[in-house]
């Protein structure tokens, strides 16, 4: 029988885990893009409420999850930890495979785990309106849901090409009460400037960020929200790993290897940081594997350097694995994994050899996703198939060696809004991309020297 | 806090509940369309395996769920019973609202509850291939999933207009390994005949049934599966109510009123029959409310008479509430509620005054669905919004009277493949339909006299 582990209400985690407390080497400072000096909390105040800025730099190990956030979490949390017995049987492996399933959330992925607290902390700071950008719509719909929970307006700039190609994510944002504007738009100076130059532009995440930031910076009652990369976003996601630790106790097991896909890094961090923290404090050692798309290989082929977080180079400089802020990843289907950089915390752990990284080709990932669908009954998001691919590979190694290792991965989301990708896969229309060293060299030419 | 009730593995129901055992008046016989005499098991053998035929006529109160079926159920079951505290708070009602959430299944609705045992009983009867029809794709994708569980080929005839308009359900069927053919097709005599007459026909559920039945009837290794209406299908769905009974024990509550939407009747029966059975055996009394669309009001405006189950009048005659087998419901968005008749068992209970029925307009239902999305975080299937509408109405009556009744409804599925309907709703493109008595009279002219 497939075993599913939940948690009784009195055992639900009451804290997020902040890995900054346990790092053997401190995280490099974030630098002001002009002065190249470390930024202070005041520099971020136009965009974020002080509670979130303080979380960004806190070194407290545990930060309490406010009661209203826990109530909103409780709509879909705890997410189950599931023993994938049907997959194990199909593979004929002696390994035990577990997955944490974040697809149970209102928007089908882990994104609400940070959208909810971001909405909450803005709410108690007196903010009435939130702006954000969204590509494929996963983050935008999650913030719209969080806004509905706390009665806040949510204003989403959605990359125009996605707005046109993914009307159902737009419909989801509107169903949750959010406003969607295709970007670039006439609502901002940034948008108008781009439209004047190229009225038919498909838009980009970089442009959408500029518009959302501009609206927040020019309206006192409005702040900006980001769905990944930043320390506080990653910390909110640790609710995933904190639950998993308790659920593994319940299962009477502990993972030998834990796996998650990486785009900006939030799903990976949320699942793995609490386990890495255990290890850093002298607990059990665990192999940690980050899986990224071969078409956007920041962790495996990027340079570890100071770079901008956005394409238009307005953000502070963060030290991270990057392919260069002007890098435009090819249009692979895993929209959530197309970021040019990697969260500074994830990059730092990679430099400290606390995590491994590998890049996978998309067709292999879809094949793993189909195997998973037909055995475990969940059609995974294309992003999540990267983790499944790695988990299956680890399980097949166990089949060869006869070891019954415990393998665990984060199934960050389901693929119910990604069926077009599966159609393309079945039609043979998905191509693998060989990202050459020459490509990398070119992409890295623009990384600024600090 | 929203409370969610699951069940520990050792408390999971091991039986389905068969309401035929407790009926105060026996169910009218099913008649042969030619002789008008009651049919025997042999008449059904070309289409169904004997185990399912025996379940169709059994009067045993409990029928054991085979272990392999329980293992497949366990991929997504038990579904949670959830206390809708966020909705209660938004409504300001003293009522307690609970919902059973069937959207956690691989296909997002209750349909796999019968698809799995149907696949299983065919498998052990040596059948290699299953055929079925599907309209919007909910049942077809569920049978494809069940086929994947038991290694069987699943051959789905999908109404052509849905095949073209709902490519993502088709993609889901294929992801689970099923075959999809737009109907009418050149693969069957029925299909070829229709295509010869009208090459551009959009198809219909009636035609798709004919094609699926023809393939099953003319291939010894192939049987046919149906997703609702029949006694055994409704019985399989009682896993829903059986779990709910135990979950209410756990919650320390018992419903005063239980609500479900009705199309063919399987989701309604699955949730309510176990509660009705308790009452019939002298247990607690509960109000039971069936909610149907005003545009297809079989229970509230149909005639209780013998009628055919299909449009082409090939099936046996069943006594049921019907709008006439040639009735073509208007293209409302709740595709799952567009059947011209009602399951004989549900119809029978209505005649015995054991259940109430009401019809709701679609825009009211969507409004209720949006309220639910913004409070409970689940975007419901358009079908399920009918149950939500009635539950909210009951809760608002409690607000007036000050009673804190316990209201429970079945959230039969989520709306992640129905976002187009929500877009139409927000665009004001969804119209209510007043189904006049004259319409009913006309529709009923064709009900055969037995």
CSV table of N, CA and C in Angstrom, one decimal, chain B residues 35-123:
chain,number,residue,atom,x,y,z
B,35,UNK,N,-38.4,-7.2,-25.5
B,35,UNK,CA,-39.5,-8.0,-24.9
B,35,UNK,C,-40.2,-7.2,-23.8
B,36,UNK,N,-39.6,-6.2,-23.3
B,36,UNK,CA,-40.2,-5.4,-22.2
B,36,UNK,C,-40.3,-6.3,-20.9
B,37,UNK,N,-39.5,-7.4,-20.9
B,37,UNK,CA,-39.5,-8.3,-19.7
B,37,UNK,C,-38.2,-8.0,-18.9
B,38,UNK,N,-38.2,-8.2,-17.6
B,38,UNK,CA,-36.9,-8.0,-16.9
B,38,UNK,C,-35.8,-8.8,-17.5
B,39,UNK,N,-34.6,-8.1,-17.6
B,39,UNK,CA,-33.4,-8.7,-18.1
B,39,UNK,C,-32.8,-9.6,-17.1
B,40,UNK,N,-32.0,-10.6,-17.6
B,40,UNK,CA,-31.2,-11.4,-16.7
B,40,UNK,C,-29.7,-11.1,-16.9
B,41,UNK,N,-28.9,-11.7,-16.0
B,41,UNK,CA,-27.5,-11.5,-16.1
B,41,UNK,C,-26.9,-11.8,-17.4
B,42,UNK,N,-27.4,-12.8,-18.1
B,42,UNK,CA,-26.9,-13.2,-19.4
B,42,UNK,C,-27.0,-12.1,-20.4
B,43,UNK,N,-28.0,-11.3,-20.3
B,43,UNK,CA,-28.2,-10.2,-21.3
B,43,UNK,C,-27.1,-9.2,-21.3
B,44,UNK,N,-26.4,-9.1,-20.1
B,44,UNK,CA,-25.4,-8.0,-20.0
B,44,UNK,C,-24.0,-8.6,-20.2
B,45,UNK,N,-23.9,-9.9,-20.4
B,45,UNK,CA,-22.6,-10.5,-20.5
B,45,UNK,C,-21.7,-10.1,-21.6
B,46,UNK,N,-22.3,-9.7,-22.8
B,46,UNK,CA,-21.4,-9.2,-23.9
B,46,UNK,C,-20.6,-8.0,-23.5
B,47,UNK,N,-21.2,-7.2,-22.5
B,47,UNK,CA,-20.6,-5.9,-22.2
B,47,UNK,C,-19.8,-5.9,-20.9
B,48,UNK,N,-20.2,-6.6,-19.9
B,48,UNK,CA,-19.6,-6.5,-18.6
B,48,UNK,C,-19.1,-7.9,-18.1
B,49,UNK,N,-18.1,-7.9,-17.2
B,49,UNK,CA,-17.7,-9.2,-16.6
B,49,UNK,C,-18.7,-9.6,-15.6
B,50,UNK,N,-18.8,-10.9,-15.3
B,50,UNK,CA,-19.9,-11.4,-14.4
B,50,UNK,C,-19.8,-10.8,-13.0
B,51,UNK,N,-18.6,-10.6,-12.5
B,51,UNK,CA,-18.5,-10.0,-11.1
B,51,UNK,C,-19.3,-8.6,-11.0
B,52,UNK,N,-19.2,-7.8,-12.1
B,52,UNK,CA,-19.9,-6.5,-12.1
B,52,UNK,C,-21.4,-6.7,-12.3
B,53,UNK,N,-21.7,-7.7,-13.1
B,53,UNK,CA,-23.2,-8.0,-13.3
B,53,UNK,C,-23.8,-8.4,-12.0
B,54,UNK,N,-23.1,-9.3,-11.3
B,54,UNK,CA,-23.6,-9.7,-10.0
B,54,UNK,C,-23.7,-8.6,-9.0
B,55,UNK,N,-22.8,-7.7,-9.0
B,55,UNK,CA,-22.9,-6.5,-8.2
B,55,UNK,C,-24.1,-5.6,-8.5
B,56,UNK,N,-24.4,-5.6,-9.8
B,56,UNK,CA,-25.5,-4.8,-10.3
B,56,UNK,C,-26.8,-5.2,-9.7
B,57,UNK,N,-27.0,-6.5,-9.4
B,57,UNK,CA,-28.2,-7.0,-8.9
B,57,UNK,C,-28.2,-7.5,-7.4
B,58,UNK,N,-27.0,-7.5,-6.8
B,58,UNK,CA,-26.8,-8.0,-5.5
B,58,UNK,C,-27.7,-7.3,-4.5
B,59,UNK,N,-28.1,-8.0,-3.4
B,59,UNK,CA,-28.8,-7.3,-2.3
B,59,UNK,C,-28.0,-7.5,-1.0
B,60,UNK,N,-26.8,-7.9,-1.1
B,60,UNK,CA,-25.9,-8.0,0.1
B,60,UNK,C,-25.6,-6.5,0.5
B,61,UNK,N,-25.7,-6.3,1.8
B,61,UNK,CA,-25.5,-4.9,2.3
B,61,UNK,C,-24.1,-4.4,2.1
B,62,UNK,N,-23.1,-5.3,2.4
B,62,UNK,CA,-21.7,-4.9,2.2
B,62,UNK,C,-21.0,-5.8,1.3
B,63,UNK,N,-20.3,-5.2,0.3
B,63,UNK,CA,-19.5,-6.0,-0.6
B,63,UNK,C,-18.1,-5.6,-0.4
B,64,UNK,N,-17.2,-6.6,-0.2
B,64,UNK,CA,-15.8,-6.4,0.2
B,64,UNK,C,-15.1,-5.8,-1.0
B,65,UNK,N,-14.3,-4.8,-0.7
B,65,UNK,CA,-13.4,-4.2,-1.7
B,65,UNK,C,-12.1,-5.0,-1.8
B,66,UNK,N,-11.9,-5.6,-3.0
B,66,UNK,CA,-10.7,-6.5,-3.1
B,66,UNK,C,-9.4,-5.7,-2.8
B,67,UNK,N,-8.5,-6.4,-2.2
B,67,UNK,CA,-7.2,-5.9,-1.8
B,67,UNK,C,-6.5,-5.0,-2.9
B,68,UNK,N,-6.4,-5.5,-4.2
B,68,UNK,CA,-5.7,-4.7,-5.2
B,68,UNK,C,-6.5,-3.4,-5.5
B,69,UNK,N,-7.8,-3.4,-5.3
B,69,UNK,CA,-8.6,-2.2,-5.5
B,69,UNK,C,-8.2,-1.2,-4.4
B,70,UNK,N,-8.2,-1.8,-3.1
B,70,UNK,CA,-7.8,-0.9,-2.0
B,70,UNK,C,-6.4,-0.3,-2.1
B,71,UNK,N,-5.5,-1.1,-2.7
B,71,UNK,CA,-4.2,-0.6,-2.9
B,71,UNK,C,-4.2,0.6,-3.9
B,72,UNK,N,-5.0,0.5,-5.0
B,72,UNK,CA,-5.0,1.5,-6.0
B,72,UNK,C,-5.8,2.7,-5.4
B,73,UNK,N,-6.9,2.5,-4.6
B,73,UNK,CA,-7.6,3.6,-3.9
B,73,UNK,C,-6.6,4.4,-3.1
B,74,UNK,N,-5.7,3.6,-2.4
B,74,UNK,CA,-4.8,4.2,-1.5
B,74,UNK,C,-3.8,5.2,-2.0
B,75,UNK,N,-3.7,5.3,-3.4
B,75,UNK,CA,-2.9,6.3,-4.0
B,75,UNK,C,-3.4,7.7,-3.7
B,76,UNK,N,-4.8,7.8,-3.6
B,76,UNK,CA,-5.3,9.1,-3.3
B,76,UNK,C,-6.3,9.1,-2.1
B,77,UNK,N,-6.8,8.0,-1.7
B,77,UNK,CA,-7.7,7.9,-0.6
B,77,UNK,C,-7.0,7.6,0.7
B,78,UNK,N,-7.6,7.9,1.9
B,78,UNK,CA,-8.9,8.6,2.0
B,78,UNK,C,-8.8,10.0,1.5
B,79,UNK,N,-9.9,10.5,0.9
B,79,UNK,CA,-10.0,11.9,0.7
B,79,UNK,C,-10.4,12.6,2.0
B,80,UNK,N,-9.9,13.8,2.1
B,80,UNK,CA,-10.1,14.5,3.4
B,80,UNK,C,-11.6,15.0,3.6
B,81,UNK,N,-12.1,14.9,4.8
B,81,UNK,CA,-13.3,15.7,5.2
B,81,UNK,C,-12.7,17.0,5.8
B,82,UNK,N,-13.2,18.1,5.3
B,82,UNK,CA,-12.6,19.4,5.7
B,82,UNK,C,-13.7,20.3,6.3
B,83,UNK,N,-13.4,20.9,7.5
B,83,UNK,CA,-14.3,21.9,8.1
B,83,UNK,C,-13.9,23.2,7.4
B,84,UNK,N,-15.0,23.8,6.8
B,84,UNK,CA,-14.7,25.0,6.0
B,84,UNK,C,-14.8,26.3,6.8
B,85,UNK,N,-13.9,26.4,7.8
B,85,UNK,CA,-14.0,27.5,8.7
B,85,UNK,C,-13.8,28.9,8.1
B,86,UNK,N,-13.0,28.9,7.0
B,86,UNK,CA,-12.8,30.2,6.3
B,86,UNK,C,-14.1,30.7,5.6
B,87,UNK,N,-14.8,29.7,5.1
B,87,UNK,CA,-16.1,30.0,4.4
B,87,UNK,C,-17.1,30.4,5.5
B,88,UNK,N,-17.1,29.6,6.6
B,88,UNK,CA,-18.1,30.0,7.7
B,88,UNK,C,-17.9,31.4,8.1
B,89,UNK,N,-16.6,31.8,8.3
B,89,UNK,CA,-16.3,33.1,8.8
B,89,UNK,C,-16.7,34.2,7.8
B,90,UNK,N,-16.5,33.9,6.5
B,90,UNK,CA,-16.9,34.9,5.5
B,90,UNK,C,-18.4,35.1,5.4
B,91,UNK,N,-19.1,34.0,5.7
B,91,UNK,CA,-20.6,34.1,5.6
B,91,UNK,C,-21.2,34.6,6.9
B,92,UNK,N,-20.4,34.5,8.0
B,92,UNK,CA,-20.9,35.0,9.3
B,92,UNK,C,-22.0,34.1,9.8
B,93,UNK,N,-21.9,32.8,9.5
B,93,UNK,CA,-23.0,31.8,9.9
B,93,UNK,C,-22.6,31.1,11.1
B,94,UNK,N,-23.6,30.8,12.0
B,94,UNK,CA,-23.3,29.9,13.1
B,94,UNK,C,-23.3,28.4,12.7
B,95,UNK,N,-23.6,28.1,11.4
B,95,UNK,CA,-23.6,26.7,10.9
B,95,UNK,C,-22.2,26.2,10.9
B,96,UNK,N,-22.0,24.9,11.0
B,96,UNK,CA,-20.8,24.3,10.7
B,96,UNK,C,-20.8,23.7,9.3
B,97,UNK,N,-19.9,24.1,8.5
B,97,UNK,CA,-19.9,23.5,7.1
B,97,UNK,C,-18.7,22.6,6.9
B,98,UNK,N,-19.0,21.4,6.5
B,98,UNK,CA,-18.0,20.4,6.2
B,98,UNK,C,-18.0,20.1,4.7
B,99,UNK,N,-16.9,19.8,4.1
B,99,UNK,CA,-17.0,19.2,2.7
B,99,UNK,C,-16.0,18.0,2.6
B,100,UNK,N,-16.4,17.1,1.9
B,100,UNK,CA,-15.6,15.9,1.5
B,100,UNK,C,-15.0,16.3,0.2
B,101,UNK,N,-13.6,16.2,0.1
B,101,UNK,CA,-13.0,16.7,-1.1
B,101,UNK,C,-12.4,15.6,-2.0
B,102,UNK,N,-13.2,15.3,-3.1
B,102,UNK,CA,-12.8,14.2,-4.0
B,102,UNK,C,-11.8,14.7,-5.1
B,103,UNK,N,-11.5,16.0,-5.1
B,103,UNK,CA,-10.6,16.5,-6.1
B,103,UNK,C,-9.2,16.1,-5.9
B,104,UNK,N,-8.9,15.3,-4.8
B,104,UNK,CA,-7.5,14.9,-4.6
B,104,UNK,C,-7.1,13.7,-5.5
B,105,UNK,N,-8.1,13.2,-6.2
B,105,UNK,CA,-7.8,12.0,-7.1
B,105,UNK,C,-6.9,12.3,-8.2
B,106,UNK,N,-6.2,11.3,-8.9
B,106,UNK,CA,-5.4,11.6,-10.0
B,106,UNK,C,-6.0,12.4,-11.1
B,107,UNK,N,-7.3,12.3,-11.3
B,107,UNK,CA,-8.0,13.0,-12.4
B,107,UNK,C,-8.8,14.2,-11.8
B,108,UNK,N,-8.7,14.4,-10.5
B,108,UNK,CA,-9.4,15.6,-10.0
B,108,UNK,C,-10.8,15.5,-9.6
B,109,UNK,N,-11.4,14.3,-9.7
B,109,UNK,CA,-12.8,14.1,-9.3
B,109,UNK,C,-13.0,12.7,-8.7
B,110,UNK,N,-14.3,12.4,-8.4
B,110,UNK,CA,-14.6,11.1,-7.8
B,110,UNK,C,-14.6,10.0,-8.8
B,111,UNK,N,-14.5,10.2,-10.0
B,111,UNK,CA,-14.6,9.2,-11.1
B,111,UNK,C,-13.7,7.9,-10.9
B,112,UNK,N,-12.5,8.1,-10.5
B,112,UNK,CA,-11.6,6.9,-10.3
B,112,UNK,C,-12.2,5.9,-9.3
B,113,UNK,N,-13.1,6.3,-8.4
B,113,UNK,CA,-13.6,5.4,-7.4
B,113,UNK,C,-14.3,4.2,-8.0
B,114,UNK,N,-14.9,4.4,-9.2
B,114,UNK,CA,-15.5,3.3,-9.9
B,114,UNK,C,-14.6,2.8,-11.0
B,115,UNK,N,-13.8,3.6,-11.6
B,115,UNK,CA,-13.0,3.2,-12.7
B,115,UNK,C,-12.0,2.1,-12.2
B,116,UNK,N,-11.5,2.3,-11.0
B,116,UNK,CA,-10.5,1.3,-10.5
B,116,UNK,C,-11.1,-0.1,-10.4
B,117,UNK,N,-12.2,-0.2,-9.6
B,117,UNK,CA,-12.8,-1.6,-9.5
B,117,UNK,C,-13.3,-2.1,-10.9
B,118,UNK,N,-13.8,-1.3,-11.7
B,118,UNK,CA,-14.2,-1.8,-13.0
B,118,UNK,C,-13.0,-2.4,-13.8
B,119,UNK,N,-11.9,-1.6,-13.8
B,119,UNK,CA,-10.7,-2.2,-14.4
B,119,UNK,C,-10.3,-3.5,-13.8
B,120,UNK,N,-10.3,-3.5,-12.4
B,120,UNK,CA,-9.9,-4.7,-11.7
B,120,UNK,C,-10.7,-5.9,-12.0
B,121,UNK,N,-12.1,-5.8,-12.0
B,121,UNK,CA,-12.9,-7.0,-12.2
B,121,UNK,C,-12.8,-7.5,-13.6
B,122,UNK,N,-12.6,-6.6,-14.6
B,122,UNK,CA,-12.3,-7.0,-15.9
B,122,UNK,C,-11.0,-7.7,-16.0
B,123,UNK,N,-10.0,-7.2,-15.4
B,123,UNK,CA,-8.7,-7.8,-15.4
B,123,UNK,C,-8.7,-9.2,-14.9
